[in-house]
Amino acid sequence: MASNFLRLRKPYYVESTINCSSSSDQKLVNLSFGIDETRNQTKKRQAKEHHGRRSCLDSCCWVTGYLCTTWWLLLFLYHCCLPFTVVHEVPQLMPAARLKREGLTGIHPVVLVPGIVTGGLELWEGKPCADGLFRKRLWGGGGFTQLLKRPLCWLEHLSLHNETGLDPPGIRVRPVPGLFGADYSAPGYFVWDVLVKNLAKIGYEGKNLHMAAYDWRLSFQNTEVRDCALSRLKSKIELMYRANGNKKVVVVPHSMGVAYFLHFLKWVETPPPMGGGGGLGWCAEHIKAIVNIGPSFLGVPKAVSNILSAEGKDVAYFRAMAPGVLDSGTLGLRALEHVMRVSRTWDSVVSLMPKGGETIWGNMDWSPEDEHVCDFSKKRYFRLSPSDNNVNKSNAKQVFRVKDPVKYGRIISFGKAASVLHSSQLPTAVLKEILHMSASRNFTSSCGEAWTEYDEMSRESIQKIGAADKAYTATTLFDLLRFVAPKMMNRTEAHFSHGIADNLDDPKYNHYKFWSNPLEMKLPDAPNMEIYCSYGVGIPTERSYVYKLSPSNKCKRIPYQIDTSVDGEDRSCLKSGVYFADGDESVPVLSAGFMCAKGWKGRTRFNPSGINTYVREYQSKPLTSGIKSTAHVDIMGNIALIEDILRVAAGATGEEIGGNKIYSDILRMSERINLRL
């Protein structure tokens, strides 16, 4: 703008100079002016010629950039700006102001534990392509701007070493410390900000409020190995406990942060060098309550689709609408291949795989969600018995049954038929084929540099695995993933386990790989501690997928993708290749609520000291957002959830805030699961 302004003023300046100079000076100025004009015309002509020589690839990149920017803006407007505006434009609806007028003040220190991708990451050391980004955000806040400026460099610096799961040579990316690190995941898209502001209104500040930042890409034990994150969390809780008059701490984890803090509970009491050496009474002494938000205790099926094809329902929908963008060889994007290459270095992704196998998630012909109703707009919820005080009194006592229950236990099905036929009509030799092929896996790709591990597989093995009428359950899919992603699974299965313990007193369960699985570890001996499972319900949530072989068999292509052409009948659970169940859009109710509803209820072998557990569900309502939203991240601004947290932080017990509040079918699902307690 300034250059245009100066260009307009230049003739006036020259004219004034001529009037005030001699004739010789006037000729000199005219000559200079003519030379300048000639130079300007030459530059314009060169620029025009250069523009004409611009390659088709450059033009496509500009178009793609505009499309991506528009897409991000639309997502922000839909998912972020509306709830953000509602929350901040209606301050009288913020619960802290009302509760403060009622005399409520903060008593117990509060520790917040972010989940996967919600914590900020900043650069401390990088490659030459990252010059000028020292201590700048690569993730969270404004870090996404680097995606458009230098995408390949950005992805390279977010990747971890494929064998160690730690820093690649010459790269150091670290979590952003403090509350600033996870208040917003992007400009205008709040995560913890609303809750922090409410806590501040009742007296919280740096002395009694802490954000336990950690690198969410790493395995949980590696956050301690590399950054001493678990030791710092232990020291911080001890300091806050002493500095606030020996008041126990309330911990509020979100999403994957729930599993991370579960790992911490076992780590802190385990003797060194594997653990923190706090002793068996550490949790009982320092922790009042754990309010888990959107907990993924038993994993999420979408982690499977992420590993298999770097997809979820949103990516699948976008691919269906614009099939040439993500898979375009002309544009050279190969977006999903790059995403897969990076995410397969993140051990945290495997921590979210379904836990408990077929016992929890169902087999080929059974699942806990059998008879689930997918018409969410008219859904009514099951009530265990008229006298059961665990169920919200407003629930209708009506159960809707479906003629052909969805076979949710088949988390991955190749072809619609494989997702609906009885197991007797499907092939039974899938596992034997996979094991045989994995034993002879010596195929060498001729594609040059491999973008994914799929380039190390022969086309024959790819087609056998993805042949029609094959389906994989929560047990057999691990064999599938060990074959298609052997490097990732070999590395991460040393840090995580996904089964059910037969004998929790077996010394092998003292290893850290079992500590984040609630079915393979005991809760601490802390009978006065409370555990809350707080999550949204009533939103269609990904539960299983219908896949197909990708139409392209070219090198450097992901060979499998969600079959978005597959749909069910009207009001069906199947839409665009994805079967939906009840949940908060990301975590199914089964994963979020089972442990509090049954696994830890009373004295069980997983909860030997009888820690009180509470299910606190928040019901989704049509066209709600912000202060009433129950979606996985938006729920962080839900006024009912915030009020519950504030009351617990102010000293209330679970019974004093209303006990269990259940809208979903979690009790019926839990009763259908035959788990030895």
XYZ file of C-alpha atoms in Angstrom, residues 88-587:
500
model
C -17.515 -14.919 25.739
C -20.503 -12.830 24.793
C -22.702 -14.254 27.550
C -20.534 -13.911 30.672
C -23.541 -14.111 32.993
C -23.941 -17.751 31.975
C -20.429 -18.605 33.135
C -20.940 -20.782 36.218
C -18.024 -19.377 38.241
C -19.622 -15.944 38.630
C -22.842 -17.455 39.968
C -21.072 -19.906 42.236
C -18.842 -17.170 43.615
C -21.929 -15.150 44.571
C -23.097 -18.252 46.420
C -19.874 -18.200 48.428
C -17.979 -20.955 46.644
C -14.172 -20.587 46.629
C -11.343 -22.800 45.501
C -9.879 -25.070 48.172
C -7.989 -27.889 46.500
C -5.130 -27.254 44.049
C -5.981 -28.240 40.472
C -3.721 -29.952 37.936
C -4.827 -30.047 34.273
C -3.517 -32.803 31.985
C -3.986 -32.202 28.230
C -4.694 -34.973 25.750
C -3.350 -35.905 22.354
C -2.695 -32.990 19.943
C -4.124 -30.371 22.351
C -0.775 -29.383 23.869
C 1.509 -26.929 22.102
C 4.929 -27.943 20.723
C 7.825 -25.568 20.027
C 11.129 -25.913 18.179
C 14.438 -25.911 20.063
C 16.685 -27.344 17.349
C 15.991 -27.992 13.707
C 17.206 -28.474 10.176
C 18.199 -25.546 7.889
C 14.679 -25.410 6.448
C 13.431 -24.339 9.900
C 15.684 -21.288 10.232
C 14.000 -18.503 12.174
C 11.645 -20.820 14.082
C 13.630 -21.187 17.300
C 11.114 -21.468 20.168
C 8.288 -20.832 17.726
C 5.250 -23.071 17.855
C 5.085 -25.921 15.394
C 1.851 -27.210 16.899
C -0.972 -25.419 18.695
C -1.689 -21.714 18.848
C -0.373 -20.175 15.635
C 1.839 -23.141 14.786
C -0.399 -24.281 11.938
C 0.728 -21.307 9.854
C 3.952 -23.231 9.268
C 1.917 -25.889 7.478
C 1.118 -23.524 4.607
C 4.554 -21.891 4.507
C 6.770 -25.005 4.510
C 4.675 -28.164 4.808
C 7.357 -30.820 4.241
C 9.737 -29.131 6.664
C 6.925 -28.859 9.209
C 6.100 -32.562 8.921
C 9.752 -33.546 9.169
C 10.134 -31.698 12.454
C 6.971 -33.204 13.930
C 8.197 -36.731 13.184
C 10.009 -38.892 15.713
C 12.715 -41.467 15.089
C 11.094 -44.553 13.589
C 13.120 -47.007 15.707
C 13.602 -45.260 19.060
C 10.403 -43.202 19.218
C 12.536 -40.262 20.407
C 14.157 -37.254 18.699
C 15.530 -37.681 15.187
C 19.142 -36.508 14.723
C 19.403 -32.716 14.648
C 15.794 -32.062 15.729
C 14.451 -31.134 19.162
C 10.763 -30.284 19.562
C 9.506 -29.747 23.098
C 6.142 -29.104 24.801
C 5.148 -25.503 25.498
C 5.105 -25.173 29.309
C 2.422 -23.632 31.483
C -1.227 -22.796 30.967
C -0.363 -20.983 27.754
C 0.626 -24.294 26.172
C -2.881 -25.752 25.923
C -5.424 -22.955 26.352
C -6.026 -22.729 22.588
C -5.193 -25.323 19.935
C -5.621 -22.669 17.214
C -6.605 -18.987 17.207
C -10.234 -18.812 18.352
C -10.418 -22.553 19.081
C -10.397 -22.893 22.859
C -9.344 -26.012 24.699
C -8.664 -25.237 28.387
C -9.111 -21.462 28.264
C -12.760 -21.345 29.380
C -12.196 -23.696 32.318
C -9.084 -21.759 33.387
C -11.021 -18.478 33.365
C -13.747 -20.004 35.507
C -11.203 -21.381 37.959
C -9.566 -17.965 38.165
C -12.901 -16.398 39.157
C -13.058 -18.497 42.328
C -9.481 -17.788 43.377
C -7.151 -19.962 41.312
C -3.766 -18.731 40.075
C -0.220 -19.988 39.578
C 0.121 -21.151 43.174
C -2.765 -23.613 43.009
C -3.332 -24.194 39.283
C -0.946 -26.056 36.992
C -0.920 -27.394 33.428
C 1.035 -30.666 33.237
C 2.527 -30.177 29.777
C 4.164 -33.179 28.102
C 5.057 -34.248 24.578
C 1.933 -36.113 23.522
C 3.761 -37.768 20.602
C 5.934 -39.912 22.875
C 5.118 -43.108 24.704
C 4.209 -42.322 28.299
C 7.383 -43.788 29.768
C 9.505 -41.964 27.186
C 8.159 -38.621 28.412
C 10.070 -39.444 31.585
C 13.137 -40.844 29.806
C 13.585 -37.766 27.620
C 12.006 -34.890 29.553
C 11.542 -36.129 33.156
C 7.875 -35.155 32.674
C 6.533 -37.656 35.223
C 9.097 -36.597 37.832
C 8.232 -32.942 37.296
C 4.526 -33.735 37.670
C 5.189 -35.607 40.916
C 7.264 -32.725 42.305
C 4.656 -30.161 41.261
C 1.813 -32.031 42.979
C 3.888 -32.372 46.152
C 4.743 -28.654 46.075
C 1.127 -27.595 45.503
C 0.011 -29.920 48.303
C 2.430 -28.320 50.806
C 1.986 -24.738 49.582
C -1.798 -24.909 49.982
C -1.994 -26.121 53.555
C -1.705 -29.862 52.815
C -4.840 -29.775 50.685
C -5.114 -32.746 48.339
C -4.974 -32.092 44.611
C -7.827 -32.423 42.103
C -6.510 -33.719 38.767
C -8.438 -33.006 35.549
C -7.137 -35.028 32.564
C -8.678 -34.899 29.094
C -8.853 -37.562 26.356
C -5.506 -39.393 26.048
C -4.328 -37.452 29.095
C -6.591 -39.813 31.059
C -4.455 -42.816 30.059
C -1.310 -40.767 30.648
C -2.317 -39.979 34.224
C -3.384 -43.596 34.781
C 0.192 -44.499 33.859
C 1.395 -41.864 36.332
C -0.655 -43.379 39.187
C 1.277 -46.632 38.879
C 4.612 -44.989 38.065
C 4.593 -42.685 41.095
C 4.267 -45.563 43.583
C 6.704 -47.930 41.825
C 10.291 -48.072 43.134
C 13.039 -46.606 40.950
C 14.559 -46.904 38.439
C 11.350 -47.791 36.584
C 9.082 -45.727 38.827
C 9.021 -42.532 40.848
C 9.552 -44.076 44.276
C 6.663 -42.312 46.015
C 5.563 -45.403 47.903
C 2.218 -47.173 48.189
C 0.511 -44.347 50.102
C 1.513 -41.468 47.828
C -1.794 -41.206 45.908
C -3.886 -41.525 49.066
C -1.933 -38.664 50.628
C -1.817 -36.244 47.684
C -4.880 -36.753 45.433
C -8.486 -35.934 46.330
C -10.185 -36.690 43.023
C -9.541 -37.368 39.337
C -12.146 -35.776 37.059
C -11.595 -37.471 33.695
C -13.008 -35.520 30.726
C -13.793 -37.465 27.549
C -11.805 -40.448 28.851
C -10.486 -42.963 26.345
C -9.830 -45.639 28.980
C -10.405 -48.549 26.591
C -9.181 -46.883 23.403
C -10.964 -45.650 20.295
C -11.647 -47.464 16.991
C -10.609 -44.381 15.000
C -7.003 -45.085 16.062
C -7.221 -48.247 13.933
C -8.354 -46.377 10.820
C -5.631 -43.802 11.411
C -2.919 -46.450 11.377
C -4.431 -48.440 8.514
C -5.179 -45.622 6.077
C -4.603 -42.258 7.842
C -8.367 -41.719 7.687
C -11.372 -40.989 9.833
C -14.877 -40.079 8.790
C -13.938 -36.447 8.069
C -11.040 -37.368 5.765
C -13.150 -40.029 4.074
C -15.947 -37.514 3.435
C -13.514 -34.970 2.022
C -11.948 -37.605 -0.206
C -15.392 -38.560 -1.490
C -16.259 -34.925 -2.273
C -12.894 -34.109 -3.879
C -11.292 -37.431 -4.826
C -8.538 -35.845 -6.900
C -7.104 -33.599 -4.194
C -5.727 -35.915 -1.514
C -4.669 -38.605 -3.985
C -3.521 -36.406 -6.840
C -0.253 -37.374 -8.445
C -0.375 -34.298 -10.688
C -0.374 -31.900 -7.759
C 2.231 -34.004 -6.011
C 0.420 -33.710 -2.675
C 0.177 -37.290 -1.448
C -1.249 -35.751 1.710
C -2.377 -38.954 3.391
C 0.930 -40.694 2.729
C 2.768 -37.840 4.433
C 0.321 -37.862 7.352
C 0.755 -41.621 7.746
C 4.533 -41.376 7.567
C 4.531 -38.851 10.427
C 1.793 -40.313 12.645
C 3.314 -43.781 12.528
C 6.300 -42.374 14.399
C 4.029 -41.212 17.249
C 3.778 -43.927 19.889
C 0.795 -42.142 21.402
C -1.406 -43.272 18.504
C -1.001 -46.921 19.519
C -1.867 -46.027 23.127
C -5.367 -45.274 21.818
C -5.897 -48.681 20.211
C -8.914 -50.638 21.554
C -8.129 -52.472 24.804
C -9.741 -55.631 26.091
C -10.075 -57.465 22.801
C -13.298 -59.266 21.926
C -14.371 -59.442 25.583
C -14.917 -55.672 25.591
C -15.473 -54.735 21.954
C -17.302 -57.817 20.704
C -16.587 -60.654 18.295
C -17.786 -61.440 14.798
C -21.429 -61.866 15.846
C -21.782 -60.033 19.179
C -21.003 -56.660 20.717
C -22.090 -54.806 23.870
C -23.941 -52.271 21.704
C -26.278 -54.854 20.152
C -29.754 -53.339 19.696
C -28.231 -49.876 19.639
C -30.492 -47.209 18.133
C -28.918 -44.932 15.545
C -31.754 -42.444 15.161
C -30.209 -40.078 17.697
C -32.877 -37.443 17.246
C -35.546 -39.788 18.657
C -33.389 -42.003 20.814
C -34.575 -43.165 24.245
C -32.242 -44.704 26.737
C -32.414 -47.963 28.629
C -33.002 -47.992 32.349
C -31.636 -50.931 34.309
C -34.453 -51.026 36.860
C -37.007 -48.597 38.322
C -35.145 -48.582 41.640
C -31.659 -48.030 40.230
C -30.519 -44.615 41.406
C -27.591 -44.643 38.974
C -29.812 -43.525 36.112
C -31.082 -40.003 35.559
C -34.721 -39.769 36.638
C -35.729 -38.016 33.429
C -34.901 -40.988 31.248
C -37.719 -42.864 29.561
C -38.067 -46.540 30.443
C -38.202 -47.623 26.851
C -35.844 -49.770 24.804
C -35.882 -49.558 21.017
C -34.900 -52.781 19.300
C -33.622 -53.163 15.773
C -34.423 -56.116 13.546
C -30.846 -56.737 12.429
C -28.332 -55.571 15.074
C -25.123 -54.020 13.815
C -22.074 -56.252 14.166
C -19.879 -53.642 15.800
C -17.341 -56.279 16.831
C -16.026 -56.268 13.267
C -14.019 -53.088 13.607
C -12.581 -53.443 10.095
C -14.594 -55.105 7.303
C -13.600 -55.290 3.664
C -16.853 -54.898 1.761
C -20.341 -54.339 3.126
C -21.123 -58.043 3.033
C -18.276 -58.744 5.457
C -19.830 -56.321 7.933
C -23.296 -57.937 7.963
C -23.059 -61.644 7.043
C -22.966 -64.273 9.763
C -19.447 -65.356 10.656
C -20.128 -68.860 9.281
C -20.397 -67.310 5.814
C -17.007 -65.561 5.999
C -13.485 -66.915 5.428
C -11.811 -68.353 8.518
C -8.183 -68.613 7.408
C -7.360 -64.917 7.588
C -4.920 -65.158 10.502
C -3.068 -68.129 9.046
C -2.608 -66.279 5.774
C -1.286 -63.174 7.517
C 1.158 -65.129 9.673
C 2.382 -67.076 6.655
C 2.909 -63.911 4.631
C 4.661 -62.126 7.498
C 7.129 -64.998 7.768
C 8.137 -64.541 4.124
C 8.048 -60.739 4.016
C 11.120 -59.914 1.931
C 9.566 -57.875 -0.839
C 11.751 -55.000 -2.003
C 10.005 -51.955 -3.388
C 11.119 -50.525 -6.717
C 9.456 -47.214 -5.934
C 12.566 -45.533 -4.608
C 12.149 -43.870 -1.219
C 9.265 -45.482 0.642
C 6.678 -43.078 2.030
C 4.962 -45.775 4.084
C 5.603 -49.361 5.093
C 3.111 -50.408 2.448
C 5.873 -49.975 -0.129
C 7.611 -52.961 1.458
C 4.596 -55.209 0.817
C 3.941 -57.161 -2.343
C 0.768 -56.444 -4.271
C -0.275 -60.066 -3.728
C -0.197 -59.767 0.066
C -2.002 -56.411 -0.056
C -4.822 -57.928 -2.085
C -5.107 -61.014 0.137
C -5.470 -58.927 3.273
C -8.018 -56.593 1.705
C -9.983 -59.208 -0.190
C -13.756 -58.929 0.010
C -15.616 -60.726 2.798
C -12.783 -60.438 5.339
C -13.343 -58.834 8.724
C -11.160 -58.127 11.752
C -12.147 -57.835 15.408
C -10.404 -56.015 18.270
C -8.253 -59.124 18.699
C -7.420 -60.089 15.124
C -6.800 -56.529 13.933
C -3.533 -56.508 15.911
C -2.271 -59.284 13.645
C -3.366 -57.192 10.684
C -1.494 -54.126 11.945
C 1.610 -56.115 12.835
C 1.778 -57.078 9.182
C 0.998 -53.749 7.519
C 2.959 -51.636 10.054
C 5.630 -53.973 11.520
C 8.156 -51.266 12.410
C 5.605 -49.208 14.277
C 4.062 -52.159 16.105
C 7.436 -53.656 17.089
C 8.421 -50.329 18.647
C 5.177 -49.419 20.347
C 4.225 -52.831 21.701
C 7.281 -52.567 23.921
C 5.531 -49.593 25.582
C 1.834 -50.535 25.533
C -0.380 -53.559 26.082
C -4.038 -53.978 25.130
C -5.199 -57.197 26.759
C -6.908 -58.290 29.995
C -4.874 -59.513 32.959
C -5.592 -62.996 34.241
C -3.689 -62.471 37.475
C -2.838 -58.903 38.448
C -0.456 -60.192 41.126
C 1.784 -61.656 38.445
C 5.130 -59.771 38.644
C 5.083 -59.149 34.906
C 2.395 -56.493 35.432
C 4.946 -54.374 37.280
C 6.314 -53.403 33.867
C 5.386 -49.943 32.570
C 3.870 -51.280 29.348
C 0.770 -52.339 31.333
C 0.283 -49.176 33.396
C -1.990 -47.235 31.012
C -4.377 -50.160 30.474
C -7.052 -50.190 33.226
C -7.638 -53.900 32.528
C -4.018 -54.776 33.331
C -3.292 -52.643 36.398
C -4.667 -52.040 39.886
C -5.796 -48.656 41.081
C -3.736 -47.359 44.028
C -4.652 -48.094 47.624
C -6.518 -44.806 48.150
C -10.041 -45.516 49.446
C -10.843 -41.818 49.992
C -9.914 -40.795 46.465
C -12.697 -40.357 43.886
C -12.708 -41.018 40.153
C -15.149 -39.377 37.727
C -15.873 -40.443 34.152
C -17.242 -37.221 32.616
C -18.137 -37.286 28.931
C -20.683 -36.307 26.298
C -23.319 -38.629 24.836
C -25.880 -38.510 22.056
C -23.453 -37.748 19.204
C -22.798 -40.294 16.414
C -19.295 -41.640 17.060
C -17.094 -43.817 14.862
C -17.238 -47.456 15.963
C -16.315 -49.630 12.955
C -15.468 -49.236 9.269
C -16.130 -50.729 5.843
C -12.969 -50.691 3.726
C -12.050 -51.394 0.143
C -8.888 -51.665 -1.914
C -7.787 -48.319 -3.300
C -8.472 -47.961 -7.032
C -4.850 -46.999 -7.691
C -2.081 -49.607 -7.458
C 0.731 -47.144 -8.080
C 3.792 -46.967 -5.887
C 3.677 -44.750 -2.804
C -0.061 -45.110 -2.442
C -1.993 -46.305 0.598
C -3.665 -49.476 -0.708
C -6.757 -49.347 1.544
C -9.398 -46.708 2.103
C -12.820 -46.320 3.700
C -15.528 -47.161 1.194
C -17.643 -44.014 1.303
C -20.045 -45.431 -1.302
C -21.462 -47.842 1.288
C -24.563 -46.619 3.099
C -27.273 -48.237 5.145
C -30.993 -47.712 5.013
C -32.747 -44.666 6.388
C -31.814 -44.005 10.056
C -29.158 -46.679 9.763
C -25.957 -46.784 11.817
C -23.982 -47.053 8.556
C -23.140 -43.886 6.678
C -20.426 -43.448 4.053
C -18.548 -46.558 5.107
C -18.594 -45.817 8.852
C -20.752 -47.503 11.502
C -21.692 -45.102 14.282
C -22.507 -45.706 17.937
C -23.229 -43.426 20.876
C -20.446 -41.202 22.180
C -18.941 -37.734 22.095
C -17.955 -37.751 18.402
C -14.490 -39.206 19.133
C -14.783 -41.666 22.043
